[in-house]
């Protein structure tokens, strides 16, 4: 199986600070890859490099394209990367607060609808081709809202939802862009154990049925261990381990990074 | 409580000491100085009483405050004040505080009822306003002056609706919108006077030139952050005005351009009593007696039609992907970008469209005034247009109409108090923001509904 | 060459005035992240207070010019500081936490209000004051006989600016107040949790900014001797440009930005078209924002995701 995303020797420096130091790993299609590590390990920075918010100092990020072609993401602007099929959520939820739940999902289908509206001309004239496209977009929104149990809140402003539902909405909003790679930045943060378990099941299910690759940053180890196919561990910007959940669980370097050096931890 | 009020009065006294207590006399051979102690004392007394009453209200002695204010307002009416203005402030201020106290005494407002009452009004008000606008010129009290003010208000509504796309929907605070008005106005003026094009021929050119300017400016500056963007656009507005003032060969400098082409009746007839040879007069075309008001009324309807066209356009485009992308960018640029929205391009579209409407408003501006000078396009105009959009409630088309009526209509009503008009205008801007920071109409209508 | 040096001196004088106003913008923006659009009006009020104070104190019998200068500066700083305090207390404080545009629109409204207030109370005509400190030195004479001069008052402007800047830097870096200010600027919530009175700190920031703008107002009255109620708008805009140019939030940057702007205007007027000197100033603003948004001395800001 060829990898969907290949990260090679990726380095990101802010002035003198090295946030990511020559990190390499692959993301396989239709699988869940978790990115873990203590706070400040560079996980979100890595996300920002992949999704085009930061321009990496060195290294490459290649996304598999049609056939054997690969696309270098490291120099593309964020919106182009999103259109190539890389969607993401944010650590601090970023919904369009005053827009409704449904509108949030329609904005996610912007590129498609924009084409259907012939850059607004067909839309302004109210041509049937555009109206059909919009009805399809709304149906897609309906489907996903139903999946996460938010159908009855569809017409409410997004900021009126409780926290857990906002998290779920942000995830399906990302899915509405038809991604091949979904990057989730701490989706379970701030959720209670039951909500976390539900969310983990949802992510697993979506990944399987849509054949969607997921790159996941998460601190909740129960979620990570349960749903990940592959785990990459970062510490101080370096990759310290990589492997299946079982191997990571027993890795000494990982335990040390999380618990501190043995002599500190023992006391 | 007394001490608090005394502190406020002392602060007011110090604030007013140099500027109210003294008056510069512009005499030949340098400035002279005279004093105005009575005015200062009166101002300090006003602040003291007002602050005391407000403190009493906060402290729970609402009845006492109400009594004091009513008594104060009544006596202030008869006591001689050193300046008429102070009397107005004294009586008006006391009345407002008294009303506030009275409202508190009347008990908490039934919130549910207020919300319920507003909704049906919100639904019918736009249609009522359109209806009123349509029949205004034939109403009995509508003389030439009233219709002219109507044109003025409609021009500002047109401008407000144009800017609403940029500021209200896309969230870009443009403090130099007047630049596009100026470009549109000068385009029509120059094409009309130097190339003899008619108003109707000039109109699209005004829109195009303003829009082109918008794209040229927008291209480099649209990536700037909110406040910086605001200041750069402000600077752009000033640059356009300065250029208009100094590029004499094109704009005739500060003299301005006179005798601009007036709109004809769609090229069929003129609005003069004695038309040029080969032209028909509007009055003869319809077989009615000539009256100069016909031109004004016609222009009124032209502006109304343009404004309604802009309104329909905005209401429609808001529901399209581009409109949603604008609002998404306003809410959260980063998230919008992560969903594949090209921020630059989408913002540029908003800027170009908003500028085009500004240019059209410029042509209308020419038609109303008949002449233009660079001084018509100062920062104050931009501030007024921006204020209309923000005070109306960002994104709300109806809010803009209400704000334009309040900010443009009310001062026109009080033309007699000319000196205090702009003072009140500034105070109104502050007051609306303090009491309704989200604008007059803060509700937002969804662009798509899941049934 | 002689002409060039003369323009340099004139430009630096103008720049010092811009710089003093710019400090108020930079400090307020640094601490509450808003453009205090009415700041230019504070400068205008400072100028009017100075003019009135000069006339009042002269008629009260103060004949010594240095003493007069000191009392006028103190009076202008006190009154303007009070205006700054009152504005923050009555208008901006209730709007903290309101939508982003609300304080800005109120500030524009306030700017209009203050202009009209001064116009109503003092009249709309241009006010003039004959020079208080005539005389100066001839520094050098060019080959063409052009004399390069520096007036006594220009020396006062430079000395005063340096003294005020030094004092301000000392306050910000060495005192409790400065620490509170820096803390509140970087994280107001955390600062409040640490026991800093954020409200008071913000108030003091406004007072300091207003007082410095008032000094700029005094300088304008005494140096140019011509003011009207409208001078605050343009000066405010220029000073804001200066603040951006230097890097918003940076005190030395504000002064540097002011000096650069003053020089650009002065040289532009001397060697190019004076009618377009404001265009040159705005063009600089646009170019700086596009190519170096963090300004000359500001720290680059990373967009937080």
mmCIF file of N, CA and C in Angstrom, chain B residues 70-110:
data_model
loop_
_atom_site.group_PDB
_atom_site.id
_atom_site.type_symbol
_atom_site.label_atom_id
_atom_site.label_comp_id
_atom_site.label_asym_id
_atom_site.label_seq_id
_atom_site.Cartn_x
_atom_site.Cartn_y
_atom_site.Cartn_z
ATOM 1 N N UNK B 70 -37.667 65.765 37.831
ATOM 2 C CA UNK B 70 -38.866 66.463 37.320
ATOM 3 C C UNK B 70 -38.837 67.915 37.772
ATOM 4 N N UNK B 71 -38.541 68.092 39.073
ATOM 5 C CA UNK B 71 -38.483 69.457 39.590
ATOM 6 C C UNK B 71 -37.405 70.262 38.871
ATOM 7 N N UNK B 72 -36.263 69.594 38.642
ATOM 8 C CA UNK B 72 -35.144 70.271 38.006
ATOM 9 C C UNK B 72 -35.492 70.664 36.582
ATOM 10 N N UNK B 73 -36.096 69.728 35.854
ATOM 11 C CA UNK B 73 -36.451 70.010 34.467
ATOM 12 C C UNK B 73 -37.419 71.184 34.406
ATOM 13 N N UNK B 74 -38.417 71.173 35.328
ATOM 14 C CA UNK B 74 -39.426 72.236 35.319
ATOM 15 C C UNK B 74 -38.803 73.591 35.640
ATOM 16 N N UNK B 75 -37.979 73.608 36.696
ATOM 17 C CA UNK B 75 -37.405 74.895 37.078
ATOM 18 C C UNK B 75 -36.375 75.353 36.038
ATOM 19 N N UNK B 76 -35.647 74.370 35.471
ATOM 20 C CA UNK B 76 -34.644 74.738 34.474
ATOM 21 C C UNK B 76 -35.285 75.426 33.288
ATOM 22 N N UNK B 77 -36.547 75.086 33.065
ATOM 23 C CA UNK B 77 -37.247 75.654 31.929
ATOM 24 C C UNK B 77 -37.463 77.157 32.111
ATOM 25 N N UNK B 78 -37.656 77.574 33.371
ATOM 26 C CA UNK B 78 -37.985 78.981 33.603
ATOM 27 C C UNK B 78 -36.788 79.820 34.032
ATOM 28 N N UNK B 79 -35.792 79.166 34.639
ATOM 29 C CA UNK B 79 -34.618 79.915 35.086
ATOM 30 C C UNK B 79 -33.850 80.421 33.860
ATOM 31 N N UNK B 80 -33.352 81.629 33.898
ATOM 32 C CA UNK B 80 -32.535 82.102 32.771
ATOM 33 C C UNK B 80 -31.181 81.402 32.767
ATOM 34 N N UNK B 81 -30.808 80.837 31.646
ATOM 35 C CA UNK B 81 -29.504 80.188 31.509
ATOM 36 C C UNK B 81 -28.576 81.122 30.745
ATOM 37 N N UNK B 82 -27.268 80.984 31.010
ATOM 38 C CA UNK B 82 -26.327 81.850 30.284
ATOM 39 C C UNK B 82 -26.275 81.533 28.791
ATOM 40 N N UNK B 83 -26.634 80.333 28.433
ATOM 41 C CA UNK B 83 -26.641 80.000 27.009
ATOM 42 C C UNK B 83 -27.836 79.100 26.727
ATOM 43 N N UNK B 84 -28.448 79.309 25.570
ATOM 44 C CA UNK B 84 -29.617 78.520 25.205
ATOM 45 C C UNK B 84 -29.293 77.033 25.192
ATOM 46 N N UNK B 85 -28.089 76.719 24.726
ATOM 47 C CA UNK B 85 -27.685 75.330 24.596
ATOM 48 C C UNK B 85 -27.711 74.614 25.945
ATOM 49 N N UNK B 86 -27.227 75.328 26.978
ATOM 50 C CA UNK B 86 -27.202 74.728 28.307
ATOM 51 C C UNK B 86 -28.616 74.426 28.785
ATOM 52 N N UNK B 87 -29.543 75.305 28.425
ATOM 53 C CA UNK B 87 -30.931 75.091 28.821
ATOM 54 C C UNK B 87 -31.452 73.810 28.176
ATOM 55 N N UNK B 88 -31.154 73.657 26.888
ATOM 56 C CA UNK B 88 -31.596 72.450 26.186
ATOM 57 C C UNK B 88 -31.029 71.210 26.871
ATOM 58 N N UNK B 89 -29.735 71.251 27.178
ATOM 59 C CA UNK B 89 -29.102 70.106 27.832
ATOM 60 C C UNK B 89 -29.741 69.865 29.194
ATOM 61 N N UNK B 90 -29.977 70.946 29.949
ATOM 62 C CA UNK B 90 -30.527 70.812 31.297
ATOM 63 C C UNK B 90 -31.907 70.169 31.246
ATOM 64 N N UNK B 91 -32.792 70.739 30.436
ATOM 65 C CA UNK B 91 -34.153 70.217 30.391
ATOM 66 C C UNK B 91 -34.163 68.817 29.789
ATOM 67 N N UNK B 92 -33.456 68.669 28.654
ATOM 68 C CA UNK B 92 -33.439 67.369 27.972
ATOM 69 C C UNK B 92 -32.815 66.289 28.837
ATOM 70 N N UNK B 93 -31.654 66.596 29.412
ATOM 71 C CA UNK B 93 -30.960 65.606 30.232
ATOM 72 C C UNK B 93 -31.802 65.188 31.421
ATOM 73 N N UNK B 94 -32.392 66.169 32.096
ATOM 74 C CA UNK B 94 -33.229 65.862 33.253
ATOM 75 C C UNK B 94 -34.408 65.004 32.825
ATOM 76 N N UNK B 95 -34.987 65.334 31.674
ATOM 77 C CA UNK B 95 -36.130 64.547 31.199
ATOM 78 C C UNK B 95 -35.706 63.105 30.944
ATOM 79 N N UNK B 96 -34.555 62.907 30.307
ATOM 80 C CA UNK B 96 -34.115 61.549 29.991
ATOM 81 C C UNK B 96 -33.896 60.746 31.275
ATOM 82 N N UNK B 97 -33.227 61.388 32.265
ATOM 83 C CA UNK B 97 -32.981 60.663 33.521
ATOM 84 C C UNK B 97 -34.303 60.372 34.222
ATOM 85 N N UNK B 98 -35.222 61.342 34.159
ATOM 86 C CA UNK B 98 -36.527 61.128 34.787
ATOM 87 C C UNK B 98 -37.250 59.965 34.123
ATOM 88 N N UNK B 99 -37.187 59.909 32.788
ATOM 89 C CA UNK B 99 -37.846 58.808 32.081
ATOM 90 C C UNK B 99 -37.230 57.478 32.499
ATOM 91 N N UNK B 100 -35.898 57.478 32.621
ATOM 92 C CA UNK B 100 -35.229 56.247 33.020
ATOM 93 C C UNK B 100 -35.716 55.803 34.412
ATOM 94 N N UNK B 101 -35.787 56.784 35.317
ATOM 95 C CA UNK B 101 -36.266 56.458 36.664
ATOM 96 C C UNK B 101 -37.703 55.954 36.595
ATOM 97 N N UNK B 102 -38.497 56.621 35.771
ATOM 98 C CA UNK B 102 -39.899 56.222 35.642
ATOM 99 C C UNK B 102 -40.023 54.797 35.124
ATOM 100 N N UNK B 103 -39.197 54.455 34.141
ATOM 101 C CA UNK B 103 -39.247 53.102 33.575
ATOM 102 C C UNK B 103 -38.898 52.066 34.629
ATOM 103 N N UNK B 104 -37.909 52.406 35.467
ATOM 104 C CA UNK B 104 -37.536 51.458 36.521
ATOM 105 C C UNK B 104 -38.690 51.285 37.494
ATOM 106 N N UNK B 105 -39.357 52.411 37.826
ATOM 107 C CA UNK B 105 -40.486 52.337 38.753
ATOM 108 C C UNK B 105 -41.620 51.508 38.151
ATOM 109 N N UNK B 106 -41.777 51.620 36.824
ATOM 110 C CA UNK B 106 -42.873 50.898 36.173
ATOM 111 C C UNK B 106 -42.647 49.396 36.194
ATOM 112 N N UNK B 107 -41.512 48.977 36.716
ATOM 113 C CA UNK B 107 -41.254 47.555 36.844
ATOM 114 C C UNK B 107 -40.460 47.038 35.671
ATOM 115 N N UNK B 108 -39.929 45.815 35.809
ATOM 116 C CA UNK B 108 -39.108 45.254 34.733
ATOM 117 C C UNK B 108 -39.932 45.079 33.468
ATOM 118 N N UNK B 109 -39.319 45.385 32.365
ATOM 119 C CA UNK B 109 -40.053 45.265 31.103
ATOM 120 C C UNK B 109 -40.344 43.806 30.820
ATOM 121 N N UNK B 110 -41.555 43.481 30.415
ATOM 122 C CA UNK B 110 -41.843 42.093 30.041
ATOM 123 C C UNK B 110 -41.074 41.741 28.777
#
